[in-house]
Structure formats: C-alpha cells, structure tokens
Amino acid sequence: MGNRERTGVWIAGALGDIATTVRVGAAALGRGLAPHTGLVSALPPMDRLDLLPFDALVFGGCDIHPGNPVEAAEAVCRRSRTYSPDLLDAVREDLMASAADYSVDPDMAWDVSRPQPGLPPLEMLVERVRDRLRRFAANHGLGRVVVVNLISVETLPAEIDGHRDLEAFEALLAADRKDQVTPSMVYAYAALREGCPHVNFTPCAGASIPALQGLAEQVGVPHCGNDGKTGETLLKTALAPMFAARHLRVMSWEGFNLLGNEDGRSLADPGRRAGKLRNKGRVLEEVLGYAPHGDVAIHYVPSLGDWKTAWDLVHFAGFLDVPMTLQLTWQGSDSILAAPLVLDLVRFADFAARRGESGLMPHLASFFKDPMGTREHALWSQFQALLRYTERHLRAAG
Ligand SMILES: NC(=O)c1ccc[n+]([C@@H]2O[C@H](COP(=O)([O-])OP(=O)(O)OC[C@H]3O[C@@H](n4cnc5c(N)ncnc54)[C@H](O)[C@@H]3O)[C@@H](O)[C@H]2O)c1
C-alpha cells in the first residue's frame, strides 16, 4: 500500500487506557488477529463504504506523563486483563515502531481553575502541537492526520465572549489566558489550523466552543464530539424511547456508576465531574420531553480498575398510575467499550474529509453523550441518521 493512502491518527492522551487499547486493537485488526466485534463501521451497510482499512492507520500522539506505547500496553494488559499477553506479543513490533511518534509534554497540563505559573505561553504551546502534527505527517508521508482527543477530563471554564468568535479566542491565546483556555481547546485549535479532522471523545471542551466550530467551517475540516457514549448513557438512550413509545411515565431514573481506572480518579474531582454529569443529565429530558427525578453518581472504587459497574433504577408509572420498577446492572470494561468507537470515528472522519465534507458530523451522533449539531438523543434515531448518510454515499458511488 502506498503512503498516499495512509492516514495518521494523532492522539492527545496517547498513553491512557483507551488510547492504548485503540493502538493494540488497531494493530490486531490490521494483522487479522481480531474479529470486528464492537465496530459499528464493520456493520452492513457501513462496511460497503470506502473506509480506510486498519493497516492503513499510522499512530502517534502526546501525553503529559512519561512512557511509550509498549509499556502502556503491558500495563493495561496486566492491570485490566482485557486483551491477552499473547495478543500483545503478536503486535508488540507494531507498537514499538510507533514509539518515536509519541511525545511527552508535561507543559500541556494545566487546569483553568488554578493555572500553575511557569508554563510556556499558549501561543508557543499551539505552535508546538502544530509542529508535531506537521512532522508526524511529513515523516510518514501522510495525506491526512485525524486528531483524537483522549485526555483526562478537564475542568470546564465558564462560557465567555472569548469562546464565541475566533478573533476573540485568538486574543485569549495571545494574552496567555490559561484560566479561560483549556488544553483540549489548544489541541483542537492546532488540529483545525493544520487542516486535521478532529474527534473529541471526552467531555472536555475541545472544538465545541463556537469560535472553534466557526474555524472548522472556515478551514473546511470535519469534526465531531463530545464524550463517547459507551455505557450507562448508551443504555439510557436505548431504553428511554421505549418508555416514551408505551406512554409509560418515568418518575425517577437514578444511576450509580462505580469505576476504578484513571478516568474514575479524575472524575472524583467535583470540578472535572461537572462536565460529565452535564452530558449524562441532559439525555433523558431530550428523549422523554420532560425531566424525571434523577441523579447520576460517580464513585471512584480503585480495586475495580477498568471494569465499571453501573446500576440504574427506573421507577415508572403505568395504566391507572400503578408504579413499577426496572433495575439493571451493566458491567463492562470502559476501554473495551470505547476503543472500537474511537476507531469507527477515525474512519468516518477520514472518509468525510476525503469527500470534502466540513464542519459538524451529526450522522455520528449515536457515538456521543452530547452530540454536536443535533438535539436527537434517542439511540435508534441517531443510528438511522448514520444509515441514511451511508446509503446516500453508497448511491453516489454507484
Ligand atoms: N468508556 C470510557 O472509558 C469513556 C467514555 C467516554 C469518554 N471517556 C473519556 O475518554 C478520556 C480518556 O479515558 P481513559 O480511560 O483512557 O483515561 P486515562 O486517564 O487512562 O487516559 C488519559 C490520558 O490523558 C493523559 N493526559 C491528561 N491530560 C493531558 C493533556 N493535557 N495532554 C496530553 N495528555 C494528557 C493522561 O496522562 C492519560 O495518559 C477521558 O476524558 C474519559 O472521560 C471515556
């Protein structure tokens, strides 16, 4: 396969659990060592689109903590026991080959609520990321690089005028306002300025602020987000339409999430948790048309590691106002649920970019807790949008 047909996947948060599982999974798929289970892009009719094969993806990225993709993959294998040591051995060479494209940059870590002094100015950090993206593309002769945000949850700043238009946002960069510009905004801005499609799998701001949505339109680049829909919210958006369709009145929907990985540790911080809860909370009201009583709790339980438990209690009223209850327990590996979706999003973003599509990608709403460009939250309706998009492209391709 010639270089012209290869696409780069540059991940911010490249040594985290999801990023590592993405890297191992892509290598296993590329070598034909893993089935396509969990990949939406491998379902018919999406499998008939001209999507990039997995062995055409070249990986790179950066993290704020030291390490390399092999060490990270060994740690995930040991800690989470998701993929086997045999599978890791089979792809170790591929992971080693991409180590040079992973960089460590502790300067990219700050929190808007308490920006630490002494970091380089924002414009310099933007230039650093842009330079890394350019070098990554040049070193591998890549026609395109998709930038994926997989960093830890960050504290969201208040929405301010400086986030609304590009000129004002660039003024915040020039004034080095780390109390108003988050790291994920810097990655997104750098990506869009380099013409790279952007995927925000996290509840971080990324390219969701109006200034950056405008920039994506202006430079003609597709982007999508926010916050991958992998567990409890996936269940909610599948089940809530059932209650609506049967005219059952949901009185309360209470959710408890127990998780013990690094994401769980980050979410133990109330400031960071706020963004995640905002995304989770909005869903029911959008689907049902009213807001039942409900709380979503997230508890950090270190011994659970990547294996998350979500328990939901739905208290609803039926005919003659008789109350009934649905309880469900979801136990899954966060990274195993998330990684195939990241690969799907990369393939769809690359596909859209190759066809000159730009701006938001509402046909990818089913992948996100808080999809940009649509208020549709019901899973099946979101999935229909992806099917319609796919059919349109298949017809156009003849
Ligand atoms: N199922 C899921 O696990 C799921 C679903 C939706 C969203 N998410 C989100 O995806 C993200 C990644 O999840 P994870 O489980 O891999 O978390 P993780 O903590 O294992 O990985 C995050 C990585 O980002 C790095 N990082 C933090 N700040 C950074 C910065 N400013 N620049 C570069 N790197 C930075 C960390 O060092 C770490 O290696 C989180 O924001 C999480 O909320 C996860």
XYZ file of N, CA and C and ligand atoms in Angstrom, residues 11-20 62-65 79 105 107-110 149-154 183-184 187 201-204 227-231 259 261-264 266-267 272 276 306 308 333-339 369, ligand 1:
215
model
N -3.079 11.142 18.709
C -3.942 11.121 19.892
C -3.372 11.992 21.013
N -4.178 12.928 21.492
C -3.824 13.665 22.720
C -4.292 12.802 23.885
N -3.354 12.431 24.763
C -3.655 11.457 25.827
C -3.279 10.067 25.339
N -2.168 10.008 24.566
C -1.810 8.802 23.799
C -1.417 7.601 24.650
N -1.124 7.848 25.949
C -0.699 6.713 26.790
C -1.779 6.310 27.792
N -2.981 6.832 27.629
C -4.087 6.460 28.508
C -4.644 5.086 28.143
N -5.577 4.615 28.952
C -6.107 3.259 28.769
C -6.853 3.104 27.439
N -7.694 4.082 27.107
C -8.448 3.943 25.849
C -7.487 4.038 24.665
N -6.612 5.059 24.691
C -5.678 5.236 23.568
C -4.842 3.972 23.368
N -4.420 3.371 24.474
C -3.584 2.166 24.388
C -4.388 0.997 23.811
N 0.613 12.505 21.879
C 1.393 13.002 23.005
C 0.646 12.804 24.313
N 1.400 12.797 25.377
C 0.839 12.625 26.715
C 1.644 13.514 27.663
N 1.075 13.755 28.825
C 1.815 14.580 29.783
C 2.666 13.723 30.710
N 2.421 12.415 30.713
C 3.202 11.517 31.557
C 4.208 10.741 30.723
N -2.988 -4.887 34.318
C -3.982 -4.326 35.252
C -5.407 -4.758 34.930
N 4.857 15.694 26.905
C 4.919 17.138 27.079
C 4.172 17.569 28.340
N 4.214 20.240 29.803
C 3.740 21.634 29.748
C 2.287 21.737 29.311
N 1.732 20.653 28.741
C 0.346 20.722 28.256
C -0.664 20.489 29.372
N -0.205 20.419 30.608
C -1.126 20.134 31.712
C -1.375 21.390 32.546
N -2.561 21.935 32.450
C -2.962 22.984 33.395
C -4.471 22.886 33.583
N -8.999 13.519 20.615
C -8.782 13.938 21.997
C -9.207 12.833 22.956
N -8.221 12.289 23.682
C -8.481 11.259 24.698
C -7.817 11.624 26.013
N -7.698 12.920 26.289
C -7.044 13.322 27.533
C -8.013 13.164 28.707
N -7.477 13.242 29.919
C -8.309 13.150 31.129
C -9.330 14.285 31.129
N -10.395 14.049 31.850
C -11.443 15.069 31.962
C -10.839 16.347 32.532
N -11.173 17.482 31.929
C -10.622 18.747 32.431
C -11.749 19.598 33.027
N -6.410 22.886 27.847
C -5.535 22.134 26.941
C -6.289 21.539 25.746
N -7.513 21.034 25.971
C -8.223 20.404 24.836
C -8.555 21.430 23.758
N -5.351 21.757 21.685
C -5.190 20.653 20.724
C -6.155 20.825 19.533
N -13.497 12.708 21.972
C -14.172 11.570 22.622
C -14.431 11.846 24.100
N -14.031 12.995 24.586
C -14.094 13.299 26.016
C -15.144 14.377 26.300
N -15.458 14.583 27.586
C -16.351 15.704 27.917
C -15.624 17.051 27.936
N -14.331 17.062 27.617
C -13.566 18.317 27.564
C -14.163 19.223 26.480
N -17.788 13.460 24.025
C -17.921 12.478 25.097
C -18.543 11.163 24.603
N -17.688 10.212 24.348
C -18.134 8.911 23.828
C -19.254 8.291 24.657
N -20.222 7.714 23.958
C -21.385 7.101 24.637
C -21.152 5.599 24.687
N -20.692 5.121 25.841
C -20.222 3.736 25.868
C -20.946 2.844 26.867
N -21.606 3.410 27.880
C -22.120 2.558 28.951
C -23.512 2.941 29.392
N -16.370 3.050 39.298
C -15.234 2.718 38.426
C -13.923 3.053 39.108
N -10.587 3.178 37.309
C -9.398 3.477 36.498
C -9.005 4.950 36.679
N -8.045 5.402 35.866
C -7.573 6.789 35.990
C -8.696 7.768 35.684
N -9.577 7.373 34.742
C -10.722 8.220 34.413
C -11.581 8.389 35.665
N -11.765 7.281 36.403
C -12.544 7.318 37.642
C -11.887 8.233 38.660
N -9.928 10.807 37.980
C -10.128 12.201 37.537
C -11.539 12.661 37.873
N -12.515 11.755 37.680
C -13.907 12.146 37.886
C -14.251 12.284 39.369
N -14.100 18.575 37.729
C -13.998 17.845 36.463
C -15.259 17.023 36.205
N -19.001 15.919 32.852
C -19.504 14.571 32.561
C -20.975 14.467 32.971
N -10.438 -0.915 35.399
C -11.140 -0.510 34.179
C -12.539 -1.127 34.089
N -16.063 -1.381 34.995
C -17.017 -0.443 35.570
C -18.354 -1.127 35.842
N -15.846 -3.348 30.581
C -14.530 -2.717 30.584
C -14.651 -1.418 29.798
N -14.395 -0.314 30.474
C -14.508 1.004 29.837
C -13.734 1.072 28.524
N -12.489 0.589 28.545
C -11.636 0.746 27.360
C -12.084 -0.152 26.211
N -12.588 -1.335 26.560
C -13.034 -2.254 25.509
C -14.318 -1.734 24.854
N -15.131 -1.026 25.636
C -16.336 -0.419 25.059
C -15.969 0.792 24.200
N -14.958 1.547 24.654
C -14.649 2.813 23.988
C -13.774 2.651 22.741
N -12.775 1.755 22.811
C -11.748 1.723 21.751
C -12.318 1.496 20.341
N -22.394 11.162 23.970
C -23.351 11.529 25.009
C -23.959 12.902 24.725
N -15.781 4.321 28.252
C -14.935 5.238 28.588
O -13.958 4.906 29.179
C -15.143 6.667 28.206
C -16.339 7.083 27.635
C -16.474 8.413 27.247
C -15.433 9.310 27.432
N -14.284 8.883 28.017
C -13.223 9.865 28.207
O -12.068 9.493 27.473
C -10.901 10.060 28.116
C -9.815 9.007 28.250
O -10.250 7.967 29.116
P -9.180 6.886 29.665
O -9.954 5.875 30.400
O -8.257 6.478 28.569
O -8.401 7.809 30.703
P -6.863 7.693 31.160
O -6.770 8.501 32.396
O -6.413 6.280 31.183
O -6.085 8.414 29.950
C -5.978 9.795 29.819
C -4.560 10.103 29.380
O -4.514 11.501 29.064
C -3.278 11.994 29.563
N -3.448 13.451 29.684
C -4.100 14.146 30.644
N -4.075 15.460 30.336
C -3.386 15.591 29.192
C -3.043 16.694 28.380
N -3.397 17.926 28.709
N -2.332 16.449 27.249
C -1.954 15.182 26.899
N -2.271 14.108 27.634
C -2.989 14.318 28.760
C -3.049 11.258 30.866
O -1.702 11.309 31.268
C -3.519 9.856 30.473
O -2.454 9.086 29.958
C -11.390 10.637 29.446
O -11.590 12.017 29.313
C -12.734 9.950 29.634
O -13.649 10.687 30.434
C -14.119 7.588 28.410
